[in-house]
Coordinates of C-alpha atoms and ligand atoms in Angstrom, one line a residue:
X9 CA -8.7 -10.6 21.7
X10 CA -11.0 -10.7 24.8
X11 CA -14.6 -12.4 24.8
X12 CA -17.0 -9.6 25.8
X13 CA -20.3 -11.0 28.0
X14 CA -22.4 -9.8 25.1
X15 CA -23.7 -12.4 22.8
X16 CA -24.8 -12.4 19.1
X17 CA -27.7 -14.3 18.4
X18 CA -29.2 -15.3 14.9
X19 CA -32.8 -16.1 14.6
X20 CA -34.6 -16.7 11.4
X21 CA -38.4 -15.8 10.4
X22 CA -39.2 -19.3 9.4
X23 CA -38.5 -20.6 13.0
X24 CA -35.7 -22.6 12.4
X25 CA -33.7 -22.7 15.5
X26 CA -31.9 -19.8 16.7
X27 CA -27.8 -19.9 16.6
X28 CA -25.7 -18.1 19.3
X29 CA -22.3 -16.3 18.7
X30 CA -19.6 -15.3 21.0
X31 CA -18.7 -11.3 20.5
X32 CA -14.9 -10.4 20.5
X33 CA -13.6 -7.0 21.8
X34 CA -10.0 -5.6 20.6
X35 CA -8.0 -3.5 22.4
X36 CA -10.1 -0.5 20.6
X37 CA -12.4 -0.4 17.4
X38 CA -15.0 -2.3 16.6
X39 CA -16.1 -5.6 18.3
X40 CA -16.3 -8.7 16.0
X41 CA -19.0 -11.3 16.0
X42 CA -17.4 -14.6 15.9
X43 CA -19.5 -16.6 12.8
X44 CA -16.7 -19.6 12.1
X45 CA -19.0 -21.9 13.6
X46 CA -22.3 -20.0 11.4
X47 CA -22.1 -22.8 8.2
X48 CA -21.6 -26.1 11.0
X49 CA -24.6 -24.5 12.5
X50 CA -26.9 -23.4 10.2
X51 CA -25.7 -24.8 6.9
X52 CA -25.9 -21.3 5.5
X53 CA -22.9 -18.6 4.8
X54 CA -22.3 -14.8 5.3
X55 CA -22.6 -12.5 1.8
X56 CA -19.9 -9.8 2.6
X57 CA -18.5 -8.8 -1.6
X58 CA -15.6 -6.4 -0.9
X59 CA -15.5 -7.5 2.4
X60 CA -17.1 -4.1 3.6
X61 CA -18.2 -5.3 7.3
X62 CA -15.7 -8.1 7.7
X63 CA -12.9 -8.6 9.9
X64 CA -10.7 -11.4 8.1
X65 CA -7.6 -11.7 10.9
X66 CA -6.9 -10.4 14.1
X67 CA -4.0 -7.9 14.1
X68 CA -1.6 -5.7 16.3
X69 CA 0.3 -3.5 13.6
X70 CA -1.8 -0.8 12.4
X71 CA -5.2 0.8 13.6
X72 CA -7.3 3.7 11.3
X73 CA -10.2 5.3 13.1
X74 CA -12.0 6.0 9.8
X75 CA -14.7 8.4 11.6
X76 CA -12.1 10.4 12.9
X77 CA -9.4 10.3 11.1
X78 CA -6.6 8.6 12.8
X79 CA -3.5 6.3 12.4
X80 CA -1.4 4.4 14.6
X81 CA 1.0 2.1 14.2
X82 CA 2.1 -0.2 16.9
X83 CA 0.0 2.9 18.7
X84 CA 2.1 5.5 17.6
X85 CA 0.1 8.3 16.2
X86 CA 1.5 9.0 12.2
X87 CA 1.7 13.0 13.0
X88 CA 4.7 11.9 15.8
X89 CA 6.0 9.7 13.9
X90 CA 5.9 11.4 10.3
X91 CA 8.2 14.3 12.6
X92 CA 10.5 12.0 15.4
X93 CA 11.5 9.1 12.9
X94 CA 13.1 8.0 9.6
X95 CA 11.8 5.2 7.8
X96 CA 14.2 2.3 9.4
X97 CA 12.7 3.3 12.8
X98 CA 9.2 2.6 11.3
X99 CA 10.6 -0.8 9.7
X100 CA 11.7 -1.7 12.8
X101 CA 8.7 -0.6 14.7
X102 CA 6.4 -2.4 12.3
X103 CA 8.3 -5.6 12.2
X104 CA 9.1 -5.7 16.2
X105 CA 6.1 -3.7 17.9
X106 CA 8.5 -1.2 19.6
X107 CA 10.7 2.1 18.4
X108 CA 14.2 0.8 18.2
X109 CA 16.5 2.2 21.0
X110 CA 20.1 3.6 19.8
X111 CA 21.6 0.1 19.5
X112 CA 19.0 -1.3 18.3
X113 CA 18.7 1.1 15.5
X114 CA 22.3 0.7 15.1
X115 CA 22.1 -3.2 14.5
X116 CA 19.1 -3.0 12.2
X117 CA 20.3 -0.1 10.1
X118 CA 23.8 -2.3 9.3
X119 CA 21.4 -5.5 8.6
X120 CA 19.4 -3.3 6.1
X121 CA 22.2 -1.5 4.8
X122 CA 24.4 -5.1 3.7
X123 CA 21.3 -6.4 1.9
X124 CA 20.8 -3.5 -0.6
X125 CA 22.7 -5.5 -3.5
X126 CA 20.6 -7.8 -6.0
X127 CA 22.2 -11.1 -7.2
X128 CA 23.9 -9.6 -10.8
X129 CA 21.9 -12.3 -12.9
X130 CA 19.2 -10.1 -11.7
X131 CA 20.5 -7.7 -14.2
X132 CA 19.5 -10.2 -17.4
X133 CA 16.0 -10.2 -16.3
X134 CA 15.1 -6.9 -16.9
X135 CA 17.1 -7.3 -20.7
X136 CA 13.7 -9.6 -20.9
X137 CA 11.3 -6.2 -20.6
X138 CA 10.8 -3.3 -23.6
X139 CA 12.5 0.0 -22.5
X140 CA 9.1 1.5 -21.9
X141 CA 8.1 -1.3 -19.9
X142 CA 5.1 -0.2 -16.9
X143 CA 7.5 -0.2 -14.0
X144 CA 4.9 -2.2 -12.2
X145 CA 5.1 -4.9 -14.3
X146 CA 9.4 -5.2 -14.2
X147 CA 8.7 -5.3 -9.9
X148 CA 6.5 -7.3 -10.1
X149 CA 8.4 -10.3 -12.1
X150 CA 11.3 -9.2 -10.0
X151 CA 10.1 -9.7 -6.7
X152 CA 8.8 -12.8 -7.8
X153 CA 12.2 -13.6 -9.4
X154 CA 13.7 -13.2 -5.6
X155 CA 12.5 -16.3 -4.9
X156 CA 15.4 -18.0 -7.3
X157 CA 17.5 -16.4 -5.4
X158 CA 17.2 -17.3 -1.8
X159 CA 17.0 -21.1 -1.3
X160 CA 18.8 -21.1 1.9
X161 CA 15.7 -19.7 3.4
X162 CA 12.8 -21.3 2.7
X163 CA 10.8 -22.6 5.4
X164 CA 8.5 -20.1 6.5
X165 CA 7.8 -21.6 9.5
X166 CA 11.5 -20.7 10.6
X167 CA 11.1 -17.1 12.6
X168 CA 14.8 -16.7 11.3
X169 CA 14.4 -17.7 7.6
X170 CA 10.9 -15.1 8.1
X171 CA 13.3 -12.3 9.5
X172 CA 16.1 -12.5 6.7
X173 CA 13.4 -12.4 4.0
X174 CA 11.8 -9.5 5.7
X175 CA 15.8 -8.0 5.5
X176 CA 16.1 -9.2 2.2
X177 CA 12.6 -7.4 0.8
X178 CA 13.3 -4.5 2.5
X179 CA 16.5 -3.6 1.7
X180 CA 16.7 -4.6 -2.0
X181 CA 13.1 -3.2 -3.0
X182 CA 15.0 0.5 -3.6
X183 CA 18.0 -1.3 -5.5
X184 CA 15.2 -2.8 -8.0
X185 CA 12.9 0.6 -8.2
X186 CA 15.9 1.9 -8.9
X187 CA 17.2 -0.4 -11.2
X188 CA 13.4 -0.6 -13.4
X189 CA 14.1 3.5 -13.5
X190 CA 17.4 3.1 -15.0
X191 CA 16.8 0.3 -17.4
X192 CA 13.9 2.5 -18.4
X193 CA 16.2 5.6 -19.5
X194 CA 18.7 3.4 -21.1
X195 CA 20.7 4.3 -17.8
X196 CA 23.8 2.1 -16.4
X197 CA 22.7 0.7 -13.1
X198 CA 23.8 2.6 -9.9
X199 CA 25.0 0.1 -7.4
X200 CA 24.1 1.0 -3.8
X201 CA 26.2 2.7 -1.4
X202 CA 27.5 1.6 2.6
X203 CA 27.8 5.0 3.6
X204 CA 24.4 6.7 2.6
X205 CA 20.9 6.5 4.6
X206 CA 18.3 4.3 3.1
X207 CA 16.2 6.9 1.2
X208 CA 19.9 9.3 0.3
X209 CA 21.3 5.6 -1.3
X210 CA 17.5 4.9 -3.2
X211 CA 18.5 8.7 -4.4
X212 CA 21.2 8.0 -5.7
X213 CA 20.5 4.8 -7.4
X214 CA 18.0 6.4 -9.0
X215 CA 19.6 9.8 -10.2
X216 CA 23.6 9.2 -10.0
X217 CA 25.3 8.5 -13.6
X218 CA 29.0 7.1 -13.3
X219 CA 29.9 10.5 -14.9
X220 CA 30.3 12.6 -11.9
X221 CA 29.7 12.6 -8.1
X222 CA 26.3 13.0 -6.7
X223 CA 24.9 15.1 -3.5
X224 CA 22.1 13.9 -2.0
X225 CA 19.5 16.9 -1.5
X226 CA 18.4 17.0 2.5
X227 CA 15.3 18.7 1.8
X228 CA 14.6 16.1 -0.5
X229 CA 15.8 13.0 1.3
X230 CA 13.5 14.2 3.9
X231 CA 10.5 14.8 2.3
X232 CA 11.1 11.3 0.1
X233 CA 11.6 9.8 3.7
X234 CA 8.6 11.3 4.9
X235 CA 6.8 9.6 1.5
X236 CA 7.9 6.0 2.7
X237 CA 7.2 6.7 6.2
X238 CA 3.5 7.7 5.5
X239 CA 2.8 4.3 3.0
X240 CA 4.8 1.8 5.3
X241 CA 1.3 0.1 6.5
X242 CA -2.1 0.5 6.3
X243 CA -4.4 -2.5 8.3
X244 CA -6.1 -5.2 5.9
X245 CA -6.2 -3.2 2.4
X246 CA -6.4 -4.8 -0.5
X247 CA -2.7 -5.7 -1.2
X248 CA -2.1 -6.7 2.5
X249 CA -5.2 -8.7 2.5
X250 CA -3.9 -10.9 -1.4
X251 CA -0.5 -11.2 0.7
X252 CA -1.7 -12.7 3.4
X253 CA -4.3 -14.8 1.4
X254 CA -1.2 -15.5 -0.9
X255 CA 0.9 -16.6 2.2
X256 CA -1.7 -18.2 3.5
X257 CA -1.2 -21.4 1.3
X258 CA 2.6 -21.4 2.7
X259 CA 4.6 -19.6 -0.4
X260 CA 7.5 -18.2 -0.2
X261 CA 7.2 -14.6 1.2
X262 CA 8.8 -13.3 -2.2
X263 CA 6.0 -15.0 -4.5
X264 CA 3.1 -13.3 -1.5
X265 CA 4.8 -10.0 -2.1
X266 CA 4.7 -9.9 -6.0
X267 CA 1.1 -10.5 -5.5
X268 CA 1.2 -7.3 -3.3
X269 CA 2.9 -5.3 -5.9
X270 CA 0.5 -6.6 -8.8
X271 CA -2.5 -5.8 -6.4
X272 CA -1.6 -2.0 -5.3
X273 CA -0.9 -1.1 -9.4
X274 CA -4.6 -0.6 -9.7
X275 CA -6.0 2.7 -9.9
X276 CA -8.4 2.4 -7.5
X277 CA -5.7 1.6 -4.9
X278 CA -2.0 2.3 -5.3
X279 CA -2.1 2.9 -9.1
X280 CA -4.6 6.6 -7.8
X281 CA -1.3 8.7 -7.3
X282 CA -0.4 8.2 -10.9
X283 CA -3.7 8.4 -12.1
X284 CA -4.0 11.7 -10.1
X285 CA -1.1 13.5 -11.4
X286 CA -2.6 12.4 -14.6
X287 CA -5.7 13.6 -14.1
X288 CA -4.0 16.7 -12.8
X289 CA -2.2 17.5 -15.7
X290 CA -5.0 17.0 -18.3
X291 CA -6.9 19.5 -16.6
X292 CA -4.2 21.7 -16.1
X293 CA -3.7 21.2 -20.0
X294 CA -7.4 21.5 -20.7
X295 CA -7.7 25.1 -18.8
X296 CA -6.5 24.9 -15.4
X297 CA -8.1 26.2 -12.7
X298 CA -10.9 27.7 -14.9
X299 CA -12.2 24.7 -16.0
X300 CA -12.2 22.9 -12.5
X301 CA -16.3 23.7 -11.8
X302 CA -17.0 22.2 -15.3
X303 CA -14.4 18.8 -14.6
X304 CA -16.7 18.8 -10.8
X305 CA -19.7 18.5 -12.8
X306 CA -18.4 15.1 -15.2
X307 CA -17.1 13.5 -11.5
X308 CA -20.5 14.2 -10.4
X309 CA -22.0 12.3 -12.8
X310 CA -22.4 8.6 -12.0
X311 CA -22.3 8.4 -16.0
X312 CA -19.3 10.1 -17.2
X313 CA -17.1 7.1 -15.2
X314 CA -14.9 10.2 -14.1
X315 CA -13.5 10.1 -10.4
X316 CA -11.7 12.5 -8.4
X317 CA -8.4 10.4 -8.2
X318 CA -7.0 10.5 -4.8
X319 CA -10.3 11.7 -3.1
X320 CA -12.5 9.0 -1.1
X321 CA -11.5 5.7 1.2
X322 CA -13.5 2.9 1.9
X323 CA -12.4 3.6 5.7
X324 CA -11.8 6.8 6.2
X325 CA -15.0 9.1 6.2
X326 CA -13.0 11.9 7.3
X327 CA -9.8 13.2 6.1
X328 CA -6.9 10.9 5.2
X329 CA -4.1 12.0 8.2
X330 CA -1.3 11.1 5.5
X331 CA -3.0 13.6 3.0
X332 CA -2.4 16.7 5.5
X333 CA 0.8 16.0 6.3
X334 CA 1.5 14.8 2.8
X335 CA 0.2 18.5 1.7
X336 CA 2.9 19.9 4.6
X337 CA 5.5 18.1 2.7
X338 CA 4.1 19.0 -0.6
X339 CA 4.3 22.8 0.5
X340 CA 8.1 22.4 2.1
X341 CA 9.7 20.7 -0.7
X342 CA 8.2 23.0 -3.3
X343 CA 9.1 26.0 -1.1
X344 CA 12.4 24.7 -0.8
X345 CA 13.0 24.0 -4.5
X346 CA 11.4 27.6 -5.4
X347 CA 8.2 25.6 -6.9
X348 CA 5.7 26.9 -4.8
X349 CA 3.8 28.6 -8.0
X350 CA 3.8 25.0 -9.0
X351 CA 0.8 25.2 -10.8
X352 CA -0.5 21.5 -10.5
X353 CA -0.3 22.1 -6.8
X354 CA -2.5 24.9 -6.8
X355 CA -5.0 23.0 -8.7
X356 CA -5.1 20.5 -6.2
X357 CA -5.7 22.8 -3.5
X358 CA -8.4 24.4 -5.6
X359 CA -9.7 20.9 -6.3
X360 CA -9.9 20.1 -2.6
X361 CA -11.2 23.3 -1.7
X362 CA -14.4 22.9 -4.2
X363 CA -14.4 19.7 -2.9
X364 CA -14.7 20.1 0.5
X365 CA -17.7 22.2 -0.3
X366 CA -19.9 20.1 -2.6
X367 CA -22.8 18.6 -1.0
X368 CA -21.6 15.7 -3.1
X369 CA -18.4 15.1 -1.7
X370 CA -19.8 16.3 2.0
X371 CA -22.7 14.0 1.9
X372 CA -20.3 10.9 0.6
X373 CA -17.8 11.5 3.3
X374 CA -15.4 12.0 0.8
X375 CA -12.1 14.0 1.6
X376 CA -8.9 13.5 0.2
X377 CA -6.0 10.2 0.4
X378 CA -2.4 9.8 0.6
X379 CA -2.8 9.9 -2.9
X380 CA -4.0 12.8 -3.5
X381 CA -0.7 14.9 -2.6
X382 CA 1.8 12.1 -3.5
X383 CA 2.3 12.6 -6.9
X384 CA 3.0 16.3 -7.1
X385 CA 5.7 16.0 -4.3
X386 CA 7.2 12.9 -6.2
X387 CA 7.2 15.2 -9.3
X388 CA 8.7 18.1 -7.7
X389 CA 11.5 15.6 -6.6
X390 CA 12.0 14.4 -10.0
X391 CA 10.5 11.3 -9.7
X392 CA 8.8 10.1 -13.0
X393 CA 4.8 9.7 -13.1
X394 CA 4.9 6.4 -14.0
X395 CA 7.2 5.0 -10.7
X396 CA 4.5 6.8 -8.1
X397 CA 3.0 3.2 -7.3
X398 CA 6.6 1.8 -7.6
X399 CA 7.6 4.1 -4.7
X400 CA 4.3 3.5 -2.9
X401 CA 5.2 -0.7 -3.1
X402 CA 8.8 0.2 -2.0
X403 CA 7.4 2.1 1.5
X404 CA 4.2 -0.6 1.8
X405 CA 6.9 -3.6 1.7
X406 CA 7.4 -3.4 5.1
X407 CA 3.6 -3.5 6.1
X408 CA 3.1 -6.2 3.8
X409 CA 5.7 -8.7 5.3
X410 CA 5.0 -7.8 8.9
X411 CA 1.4 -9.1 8.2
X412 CA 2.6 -12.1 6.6
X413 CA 4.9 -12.7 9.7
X414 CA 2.1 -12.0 11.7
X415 CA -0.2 -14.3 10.2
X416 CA 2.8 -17.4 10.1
X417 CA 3.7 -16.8 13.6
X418 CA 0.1 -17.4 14.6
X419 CA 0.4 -21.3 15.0
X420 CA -3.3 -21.6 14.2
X421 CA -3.7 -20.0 11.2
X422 CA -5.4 -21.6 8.0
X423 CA -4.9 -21.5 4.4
X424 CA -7.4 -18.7 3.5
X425 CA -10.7 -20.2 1.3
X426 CA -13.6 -18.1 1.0
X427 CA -16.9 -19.6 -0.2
X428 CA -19.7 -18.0 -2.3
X429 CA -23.3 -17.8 -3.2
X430 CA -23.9 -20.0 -6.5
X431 CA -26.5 -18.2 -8.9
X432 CA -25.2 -20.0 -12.3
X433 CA -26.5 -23.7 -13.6
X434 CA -27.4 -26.6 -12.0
X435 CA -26.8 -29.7 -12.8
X436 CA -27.6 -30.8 -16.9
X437 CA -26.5 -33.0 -19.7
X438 CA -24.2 -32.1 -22.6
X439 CA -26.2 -31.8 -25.9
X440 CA -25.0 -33.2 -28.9
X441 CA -23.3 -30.9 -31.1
X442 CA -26.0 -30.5 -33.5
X443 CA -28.3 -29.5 -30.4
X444 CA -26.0 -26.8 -29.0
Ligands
LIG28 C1 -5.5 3.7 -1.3 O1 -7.7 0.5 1.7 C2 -6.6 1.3 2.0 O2 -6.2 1.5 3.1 C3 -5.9 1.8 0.7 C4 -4.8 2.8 1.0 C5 -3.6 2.2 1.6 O3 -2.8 2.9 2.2 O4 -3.4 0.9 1.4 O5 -5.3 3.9 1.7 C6 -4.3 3.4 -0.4 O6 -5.8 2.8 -2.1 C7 -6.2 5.0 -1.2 C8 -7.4 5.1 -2.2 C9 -6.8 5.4 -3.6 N1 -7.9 5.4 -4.6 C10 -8.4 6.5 -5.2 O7 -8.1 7.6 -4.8 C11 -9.3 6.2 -6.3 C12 -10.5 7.2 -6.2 N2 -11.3 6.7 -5.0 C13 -12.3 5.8 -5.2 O8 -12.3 5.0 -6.4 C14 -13.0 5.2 -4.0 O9 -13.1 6.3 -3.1 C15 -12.3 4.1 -3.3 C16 -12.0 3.0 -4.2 C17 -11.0 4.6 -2.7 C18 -13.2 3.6 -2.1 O10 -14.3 3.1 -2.7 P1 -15.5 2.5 -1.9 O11 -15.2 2.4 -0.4 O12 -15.9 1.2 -2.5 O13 -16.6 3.5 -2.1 P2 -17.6 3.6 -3.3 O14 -16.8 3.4 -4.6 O15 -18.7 2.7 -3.1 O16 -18.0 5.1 -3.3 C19 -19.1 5.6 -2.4 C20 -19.7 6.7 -3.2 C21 -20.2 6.3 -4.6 O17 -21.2 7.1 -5.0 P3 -22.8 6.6 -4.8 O18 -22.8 5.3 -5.5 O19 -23.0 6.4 -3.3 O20 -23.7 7.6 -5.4 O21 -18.8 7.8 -3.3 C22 -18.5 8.0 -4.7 C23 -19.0 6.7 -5.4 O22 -19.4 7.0 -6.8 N3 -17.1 8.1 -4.9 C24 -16.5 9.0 -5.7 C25 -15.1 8.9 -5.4 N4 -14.9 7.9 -4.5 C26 -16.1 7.5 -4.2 N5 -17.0 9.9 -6.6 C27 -16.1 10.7 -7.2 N6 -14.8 10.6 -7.0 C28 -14.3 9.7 -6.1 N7 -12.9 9.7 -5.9

């Protein structure tokens, strides 16, 4: 980051004395005032809940113009890199900061590919969960169960015991979303396959039975390429942010990226894609299309605690780039599988197009997320509500250990340890029982 000649200075109404702080300009977005030096100074903290105007690391992966609605990573726009890349190219660009060239790819690829298999006492865990287990909850106690696993690198400030992990994650996180499907439908495990791409060997871990052979479907080993290509990384939201604040205090990067996966289930975040097929199929069920104006008027209402799943973004006030070319997608796959009278898709569109119209939504800045599209393409795939976030922690795993590498490989980085403003008791005495 580069010092910019313009200052920031903090005076206060009551003439205590005024504090100067240095301004930092990135590459591009918004400059930063500098405050670490604010409570030395002044005695006093920032108030920032939700962190809405606070930049809490300096980072090189991924940048999201909110206003106009663009995302880059490593300064590759996603629209290039949705059409001229698979998802290995993006792992490799997210992880290294450049496109891999045809050895490169070649290299990485192999790595990738002789990493998919999970120890076998893995297996026994998931004997510990009910058959209709959340998925979310079986990855999450299974990433976190990694770290048995892998005591021959441990010591995260060892670039090379961070690159294996990062391997390691990346590679098996299919072979366990596949494996929480399975166990689910009372299935036998699939074990991965040498010879297939990444997303064609997630396929067919997830939908091959020993019975007979399976063909991977191009169209949809595409389009489910296309899915983990658009949710590989995504700046500081919230599950990057409580993996790098869980990495912070030096864990092991399999313990920082179960707290990842526990943070994105929530609806508000990853957990919207399920929630908005959900929501989909309720109305859908509760009159369709007809009854969308009267379903608009309950989200409109602060009281009804109804929201438009997979609509807003606390950054982007304009539309979501992964939602239009998730909706491309959407339209190709269901094309190509004869859906395209799929009705839940239409009622998205309708959805969107009301939407888009609604002084409410308009005034709000509100527009539709990758979430919004996700689900019906993972549907029309055959992918089971109920693994959408699964799917979305599979593609995000990359994005999530690149930021912990990130951080770790900054030798001046701090275990993260926000403060707060106290409004509860001060100081009293316990009363005797026959007080209290
Ligand atoms: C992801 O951060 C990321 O980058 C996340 C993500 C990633 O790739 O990692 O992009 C993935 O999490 C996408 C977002 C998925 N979540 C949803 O689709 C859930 C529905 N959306 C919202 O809950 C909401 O929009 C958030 C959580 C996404 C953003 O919330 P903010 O920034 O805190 O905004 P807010 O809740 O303060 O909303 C501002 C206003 C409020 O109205 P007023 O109080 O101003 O009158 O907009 C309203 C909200 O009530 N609003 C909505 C709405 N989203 C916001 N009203 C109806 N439906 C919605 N979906």
């Amino acid at each position: 980051m580069n010092l910019s000649d313009k200052k920031a200075t903090l005076s206060f109404s009551d003439g205590s004395p005024s504090v100067e702080f240095p301004v930092y300009k990135g590459t591009v977005g918004p400059d930063v005032v500098d405050i670490r030096k604010l409570y030395g100074q002044t005695g006093m903290f920032t108030f920032d809940p939700g962190f809405m105007s606070t930049a809490a690391c300096e980072s090189g992966i991924t940048y999201i113009d909110g206003d106009k609605g663009e995302l880059l990573y490593r300064g590759f726009p996603i629209e290039q890199l949705a059409v001229n890349c698979d998802f290995l190219d993006i792992c490799y660009l997210i992880l290294n900061g450049e496109l891999p060239n045809g050895e490169q790819k070649k290299d990485f690829d192999t790595q990738v590919t002789h990493h998919t298999l999970v120890n076998e006492q893995l297996h026994f865990f998931l004997r510990g969960f009910r058959r209709d287990a959340h998925p979310m909850a079986v990855l999450t106690g299974l990433v976190g169960a990694l770290s048995a696993f892998y005591h021959d690198s441990t010591d995260i400030t060892n670039p090379e015991h961070r690159h294996i992990s990062a391997i390691r994650l990346i590679a098996k996180m299919p072979t366990l979303v596949a494996m929480a499907y399975k166990y689910s439908q009372g299935q036998p495990f699939i074990y991965p396959r040498n010879d297939l791409s990444y997303t064609g060997n997630f396929l067919r871990m997830m939908f091959a039975t020993p019975c007979e052979d399976y063909k991977v479907n191009e169209v949809v080993e595409r389009a489910l390429d296309r899915i983990f290509i658009l949710h590989a990384d995504h700046e500081q939201n919230a599950s990057t942010s409580t993996v790098r604040l869980c990495g912070s205090s030096g864990t092991n990067p399999f313990a920082a990226i179960s707290a990842g996966v526990a943070c994105l289930w929530g609806p508000a975040h990853g957990g919207a894609n399920e929630a908005c097929l959900q929501m989909l199929e309720e109305l859908q069920a509760n009159g369709g299309v007809a009854k969308v104006g009267e379903f608009m008027e309950k989200v409109k209402d602060k009281n009804s605690g109804v929201r438009l799943m997979g609509f807003g973004h606390r950054v982007y006030k304009n539309y979501d780039p992964r939602a239009k070319l998730m909706q491309e997608t959407c339209k190709e796959v269901l094309a190509a599988l004869g859906l395209e009278n799929d009705p839940l898709f239409k009622l998205a569109m309708e959805l969107e197009r009301i939407a888009l119209e609604d002084p409410y939504f308009v005034q709000r800045k509100l527009y539709p997320n990758v979430d919004f599209y996700s689900g019906i393409v993972q549907r029309a795939i055959g992918i089971p509500t109920s693994l959408f976030t699964a799917i979305f922690a599979l593609a995000r795993t990359v994005g999530w250990i690149a930021q912990w590498n990130e951080m770790l490989s900054d030798p001046d980085y701090k275990i993260g340890r926000p403060r707060q403003l106290f409004t509860g008791h001060v100081t009293r005495d316990v009363p005797e029982m026959n007080k209290r």
